[in-house]
């Protein structure tokens, strides 16, 4: 290589924006990876994520025992997103402890466990098991919106306090909490007050927005079967709610706790908006299911291009820098 070509290559490299991130001390090659939930139940599915450009492998939220989940149909694609009432179908935590060892050895990227025990006691057993696994981070997902007969735990601040206190005592890995969407400023203050009490390293915001109802007007019928057709809404419908949640938590807790933004990300520019709001990383859920694993490479390239066009060098130049109209 001549000195001149070498110099040109170096200049190009200097211009490339860096979209790597770090969550709780764990390095991620890019800030875009898969959300817990879609296509991450089986080892085969986790291998697909491992081979893709997703910068981490997040596994399905797991329970103590394997669960078949709710009756089908329990998922539907919609014009601008999705509705689901999966009911936590998963292979039980022991399978994910085992899978974490396999994928951790095979793929050079962080592995994220998601824990959704049905009771406090179940959560204790599951967290202890993951202490002895190679997972890099644990996302505690205390409330699926779809478990029949169970309220969304994230809306019960006393119960959240009890759960987080217990997790603090037993979890030896860096851990964070996946939160439902909040809609009232008072509720943000209340949950932030609880979270502040514990060594929570990150928040993942938002879970699918609970209990939407999709109706097929021709059939005069719901599109999913469980819970009379009620289910969690994901995709573009929830992007603005998700951005608002990320922003509020950044304002309230951003100096102490990192935020992983999730909800309606299909493009790199969507991801950029989440970083502006305050996110340190972005997860993709519905869009992964709808577009397949190429979505990760696509969103990352778009994010890189957009940042370069704007002259930003890394995500810290952007994070939280949202301007408001005065
Ligand atoms: C399920 C849905 C969720 O939004 C969640 O956080 C966990 C589980 C489900 O229905 O499987």
Coordinates of C-alpha atoms and ligand atoms in Angstrom, one line a residue:
X1 CA 0.0 0.0 0.0
X2 CA 1.4 3.4 -1.0
X3 CA 1.6 6.1 1.7
X4 CA -1.0 8.0 -0.2
X5 CA -3.6 5.2 -0.3
X6 CA -2.8 4.4 3.3
X7 CA -3.5 8.0 4.3
X8 CA -6.8 8.1 2.4
X9 CA -7.9 4.9 4.1
X10 CA -7.0 6.4 7.4
X11 CA -8.9 9.5 6.7
X12 CA -12.0 7.5 5.7
X13 CA -11.8 5.5 8.9
X14 CA -11.5 8.7 10.9
X15 CA -14.7 9.9 9.3
X16 CA -16.7 6.7 10.2
X17 CA -18.9 7.4 13.2
X18 CA -18.6 5.0 16.1
X19 CA -22.0 3.5 17.1
X20 CA -20.6 1.2 19.8
X21 CA -21.9 1.5 23.3
X22 CA -21.4 0.2 26.8
X23 CA -24.1 -0.8 29.2
X24 CA -23.2 -1.4 32.9
X25 CA -19.6 -1.8 31.8
X26 CA -20.4 -4.4 29.1
X27 CA -19.2 -3.4 25.6
X28 CA -21.5 -3.6 22.6
X29 CA -20.0 -3.3 19.1
X30 CA -23.1 -1.3 18.1
X31 CA -25.9 0.1 20.1
X32 CA -28.6 -1.9 18.2
X33 CA -29.7 -5.4 19.2
X34 CA -32.8 -7.6 19.6
X35 CA -35.5 -7.1 22.2
X36 CA -36.7 -9.9 24.5
X37 CA -39.7 -11.5 23.0
X38 CA -39.8 -12.1 19.2
X39 CA -38.0 -15.1 17.7
X40 CA -35.7 -15.8 20.7
X41 CA -37.3 -18.8 22.4
X42 CA -35.4 -21.7 20.9
X43 CA -31.6 -22.3 20.5
X44 CA -32.1 -22.3 16.7
X45 CA -33.7 -18.8 16.9
X46 CA -30.9 -17.6 19.2
X47 CA -28.3 -18.8 16.7
X48 CA -30.0 -16.7 14.0
X49 CA -29.6 -13.7 16.3
X50 CA -26.0 -14.7 17.0
X51 CA -25.2 -14.9 13.3
X52 CA -26.9 -11.6 12.5
X53 CA -25.6 -8.1 13.1
X54 CA -27.6 -7.8 16.4
X55 CA -24.9 -6.5 18.8
X56 CA -26.2 -8.8 21.5
X57 CA -28.3 -11.9 22.0
X58 CA -31.3 -11.2 24.2
X59 CA -33.2 -14.4 25.1
X60 CA -36.9 -14.8 25.7
X61 CA -38.3 -13.9 29.1
X62 CA -38.2 -17.1 31.1
X63 CA -40.2 -18.6 33.9
X64 CA -39.4 -21.4 36.4
X65 CA -41.3 -24.0 34.4
X66 CA -41.6 -24.3 30.7
X67 CA -44.8 -22.7 29.4
X68 CA -46.8 -23.3 26.3
X69 CA -48.3 -19.8 26.4
X70 CA -51.8 -18.6 25.4
X71 CA -54.0 -20.3 22.8
X72 CA -53.5 -19.3 19.1
X73 CA -53.9 -17.1 17.2
X74 CA -51.9 -15.0 19.7
X75 CA -49.9 -12.7 17.4
X76 CA -51.0 -10.5 14.4
X77 CA -49.1 -8.2 12.1
X78 CA -50.8 -4.9 11.7
X79 CA -50.4 -2.0 9.2
X80 CA -48.1 -0.1 11.6
X81 CA -47.0 -2.7 14.1
X82 CA -48.3 -5.7 15.9
X83 CA -50.6 -7.1 18.6
X84 CA -49.6 -10.1 20.7
X85 CA -50.8 -12.0 23.7
X86 CA -48.2 -14.7 23.7
X87 CA -48.5 -15.5 27.4
X88 CA -44.8 -16.1 28.0
X89 CA -44.3 -19.3 25.9
X90 CA -40.7 -20.4 26.9
X91 CA -38.7 -23.4 27.6
X92 CA -38.1 -22.7 31.3
X93 CA -35.1 -21.0 32.9
X94 CA -32.9 -24.1 32.9
X95 CA -32.9 -24.2 29.1
X96 CA -31.8 -20.5 28.9
X97 CA -28.9 -21.1 31.3
X98 CA -27.8 -23.9 29.0
X99 CA -28.3 -21.9 25.8
X100 CA -26.4 -18.9 27.3
X101 CA -23.3 -21.2 27.6
X102 CA -23.6 -22.4 24.0
X103 CA -24.2 -19.0 22.3
X104 CA -21.6 -17.2 24.5
X105 CA -18.9 -19.6 23.3
X106 CA -20.0 -19.4 19.7
X107 CA -20.6 -15.7 19.2
X108 CA -18.4 -12.8 20.2
X109 CA -21.2 -10.7 21.7
X110 CA -22.9 -10.0 25.0
X111 CA -25.8 -12.4 26.0
X112 CA -28.7 -10.9 27.8
X113 CA -31.1 -13.0 30.0
X114 CA -34.6 -11.9 30.6
X115 CA -36.3 -13.1 33.7
X116 CA -40.1 -13.1 34.2
X117 CA -40.8 -15.4 37.2
X118 CA -44.4 -15.7 38.1
X119 CA -43.8 -15.2 41.8
X120 CA -41.1 -13.7 44.1
X121 CA -39.9 -17.2 45.0
X122 CA -39.6 -18.2 41.3
X123 CA -37.6 -15.1 40.6
X124 CA -35.2 -16.0 43.4
X125 CA -34.5 -19.4 42.0
X126 CA -34.1 -18.1 38.5
X127 CA -31.8 -15.2 39.4
X128 CA -29.6 -17.5 41.4
X129 CA -29.2 -19.9 38.5
X130 CA -28.2 -17.1 36.2
X131 CA -25.5 -15.9 38.7
X132 CA -23.7 -19.1 37.7
X133 CA -24.1 -18.6 33.9
X134 CA -22.0 -16.6 31.4
X135 CA -24.8 -14.1 30.7
X136 CA -23.4 -10.5 30.6
X137 CA -26.6 -8.7 31.7
X138 CA -29.9 -9.6 33.2
X139 CA -33.1 -7.8 32.3
X140 CA -35.8 -8.3 34.9
X141 CA -39.2 -8.2 33.2
X142 CA -41.6 -8.3 36.1
X143 CA -44.7 -7.8 34.1
X144 CA -45.9 -9.3 30.9
X145 CA -49.1 -7.5 29.9
X146 CA -50.5 -10.8 28.7
X147 CA -50.5 -13.2 31.6
X148 CA -54.1 -14.1 32.2
X149 CA -55.2 -13.3 35.7
X150 CA -52.2 -11.2 36.5
X151 CA -52.0 -7.4 36.6
X152 CA -49.1 -5.5 35.0
X153 CA -46.7 -5.5 37.9
X154 CA -44.9 -2.3 36.7
X155 CA -48.0 -0.4 37.6
X156 CA -48.0 -1.6 41.2
X157 CA -45.3 0.5 42.8
X158 CA -45.3 -1.3 46.2
X159 CA -44.9 -4.7 44.5
X160 CA -42.1 -3.3 42.3
X161 CA -40.3 -2.1 45.5
X162 CA -40.6 -5.6 47.0
X163 CA -39.3 -7.3 43.9
X164 CA -36.4 -5.0 43.3
X165 CA -35.4 -5.2 46.9
X166 CA -35.2 -9.0 46.6
X167 CA -33.4 -9.0 43.3
X168 CA -30.8 -6.5 44.7
X169 CA -30.0 -9.0 47.4
X170 CA -29.5 -12.0 45.2
X171 CA -28.3 -10.9 41.7
X172 CA -24.5 -10.8 41.2
X173 CA -24.7 -9.8 37.5
X174 CA -25.3 -6.3 36.3
X175 CA -29.1 -6.1 36.0
X176 CA -31.8 -3.7 34.8
X177 CA -35.6 -3.5 34.7
X178 CA -37.9 -3.7 31.8
X179 CA -40.8 -1.3 32.3
X180 CA -44.2 -0.9 30.9
X181 CA -45.2 2.4 29.3
X182 CA -46.3 5.1 31.7
X183 CA -48.6 7.9 30.7
X184 CA -48.8 10.2 33.6
X185 CA -45.9 12.4 35.0
X186 CA -46.9 11.4 38.5
X187 CA -46.3 7.8 37.8
X188 CA -42.9 8.4 36.4
X189 CA -42.0 10.2 39.6
X190 CA -43.3 7.3 41.7
X191 CA -41.5 4.5 39.8
X192 CA -38.3 6.5 39.6
X193 CA -38.4 6.9 43.4
X194 CA -38.6 3.1 43.8
X195 CA -35.9 2.4 41.2
X196 CA -33.5 4.9 42.8
X197 CA -33.4 2.9 46.0
X198 CA -31.7 -0.1 44.3
X199 CA -28.5 -0.8 42.3
X200 CA -30.4 -0.9 39.0
X201 CA -27.9 -0.4 36.2
X202 CA -30.3 0.1 33.3
X203 CA -33.9 0.5 32.4
X204 CA -35.4 -1.0 29.3
X205 CA -38.3 1.1 28.2
X206 CA -40.9 0.3 26.9
X207 CA -42.6 -3.1 27.0
X208 CA -45.4 -3.6 24.6
X209 CA -48.2 -1.3 25.4
X210 CA -50.8 -3.4 27.3
X211 CA -54.3 -4.3 26.4
X212 CA -55.0 -2.8 23.0
X213 CA -57.9 -4.3 21.0
X214 CA -57.7 -4.9 17.3
X215 CA -60.9 -5.5 15.4
X216 CA -61.4 -7.0 11.9
X217 CA -64.4 -5.1 10.7
X218 CA -65.3 -7.5 7.9
X219 CA -65.3 -10.6 10.2
X220 CA -66.6 -8.4 13.1
X221 CA -64.1 -10.2 15.2
X222 CA -61.0 -9.8 17.2
X223 CA -57.7 -10.8 15.5
X224 CA -56.2 -12.7 18.4
X225 CA -57.8 -15.3 20.6
X226 CA -56.6 -14.8 24.3
X227 CA -58.3 -12.4 26.7
X228 CA -61.2 -11.6 24.4
X229 CA -58.8 -10.2 21.8
X230 CA -56.9 -7.8 24.1
X231 CA -53.1 -7.8 23.7
X232 CA -49.9 -5.8 23.8
X233 CA -49.3 -3.3 21.0
X234 CA -45.9 -3.0 19.4
X235 CA -44.3 -1.4 16.4
X236 CA -44.8 2.1 15.0
X237 CA -48.0 2.7 17.0
X238 CA -45.9 2.9 20.2
X239 CA -42.8 4.8 19.0
X240 CA -43.9 8.2 20.4
X241 CA -45.0 6.7 23.7
X242 CA -41.6 4.9 23.9
X243 CA -39.7 8.1 23.1
X244 CA -41.6 9.9 25.8
X245 CA -40.8 7.2 28.4
X246 CA -37.1 7.2 27.5
X247 CA -37.0 11.0 27.7
X248 CA -38.7 11.2 31.1
X249 CA -36.5 8.5 32.6
X250 CA -33.5 10.2 31.2
X251 CA -34.6 13.5 32.9
X252 CA -35.3 11.7 36.2
X253 CA -32.6 9.1 36.4
X254 CA -30.3 9.7 33.4
X255 CA -27.2 10.6 35.5
X256 CA -27.4 7.4 37.5
X257 CA -29.0 4.8 35.3
X258 CA -28.6 4.0 31.6
X259 CA -31.6 3.5 29.3
X260 CA -32.2 1.0 26.6
X261 CA -34.9 2.3 24.3
X262 CA -37.4 0.0 22.6
X263 CA -40.7 0.5 20.8
X264 CA -41.3 1.0 17.1
X265 CA -37.7 1.1 15.8
X266 CA -37.6 0.2 12.1
X267 CA -34.8 2.5 10.9
X268 CA -31.5 4.0 11.9
X269 CA -33.2 7.4 12.2
X270 CA -35.7 5.9 14.6
X271 CA -32.7 4.7 16.7
X272 CA -31.2 8.2 16.4
X273 CA -34.3 9.7 17.9
X274 CA -34.1 7.3 20.9
X275 CA -30.4 8.3 21.4
X276 CA -31.4 12.0 21.3
X277 CA -34.1 11.3 23.9
X278 CA -31.4 9.7 26.1
X279 CA -31.0 6.1 25.2
X280 CA -27.6 4.4 25.4
X281 CA -28.8 1.5 23.3
X282 CA -31.8 0.5 21.2
X283 CA -33.6 -2.8 20.9
X284 CA -35.7 -4.0 18.0
X285 CA -38.8 -6.2 18.6
X286 CA -41.7 -6.1 16.1
X287 CA -39.5 -5.0 13.2
X288 CA -37.2 -8.0 13.7
X289 CA -40.2 -10.3 13.5
X290 CA -41.6 -8.6 10.4
X291 CA -38.4 -7.9 8.5
X292 CA -36.1 -10.7 9.7
X293 CA -32.5 -10.5 11.0
X294 CA -31.4 -8.1 8.2
X295 CA -33.1 -5.4 10.2
X296 CA -30.1 -5.1 12.5
X297 CA -27.5 -4.4 9.7
X298 CA -30.0 -2.1 8.0
X299 CA -30.8 0.0 11.1
X300 CA -27.1 0.2 12.0
X301 CA -26.0 1.3 8.6
X302 CA -28.8 3.9 8.5
X303 CA -27.8 5.2 11.9
X304 CA -24.1 5.4 10.9
X305 CA -25.0 7.2 7.7
X306 CA -27.3 9.7 9.5
X307 CA -24.7 10.4 12.2
X308 CA -21.9 10.9 9.6
X309 CA -24.1 13.2 7.6
X310 CA -24.7 15.3 10.7
X311 CA -21.0 15.2 11.7
X312 CA -21.4 13.2 14.9
X313 CA -18.5 11.0 15.9
X314 CA -20.1 8.7 18.5
X315 CA -23.4 8.2 20.3
X316 CA -22.3 10.2 23.4
X317 CA -22.2 13.3 21.2
X318 CA -26.0 12.8 20.6
X319 CA -27.3 11.1 23.7
X320 CA -29.9 13.1 25.6
X321 CA -29.2 16.2 23.5
X322 CA -32.8 16.7 22.5
X323 CA -33.6 20.4 22.0
X324 CA -37.0 21.7 23.1
X325 CA -38.8 24.8 21.8
X326 CA -38.6 27.7 24.2
Ligands
LIG1 C1 -45.0 -11.5 26.8 C2 -45.2 -10.2 26.4 C3 -44.5 -9.2 26.9 O1 -44.7 -7.9 26.5 C4 -43.6 -9.4 27.9 O2 -42.9 -8.4 28.4 C5 -43.3 -10.7 28.3 C6 -44.0 -11.7 27.8 C7 -45.7 -12.6 26.3 O3 -46.9 -12.5 26.2 O4 -45.1 -13.7 26.1

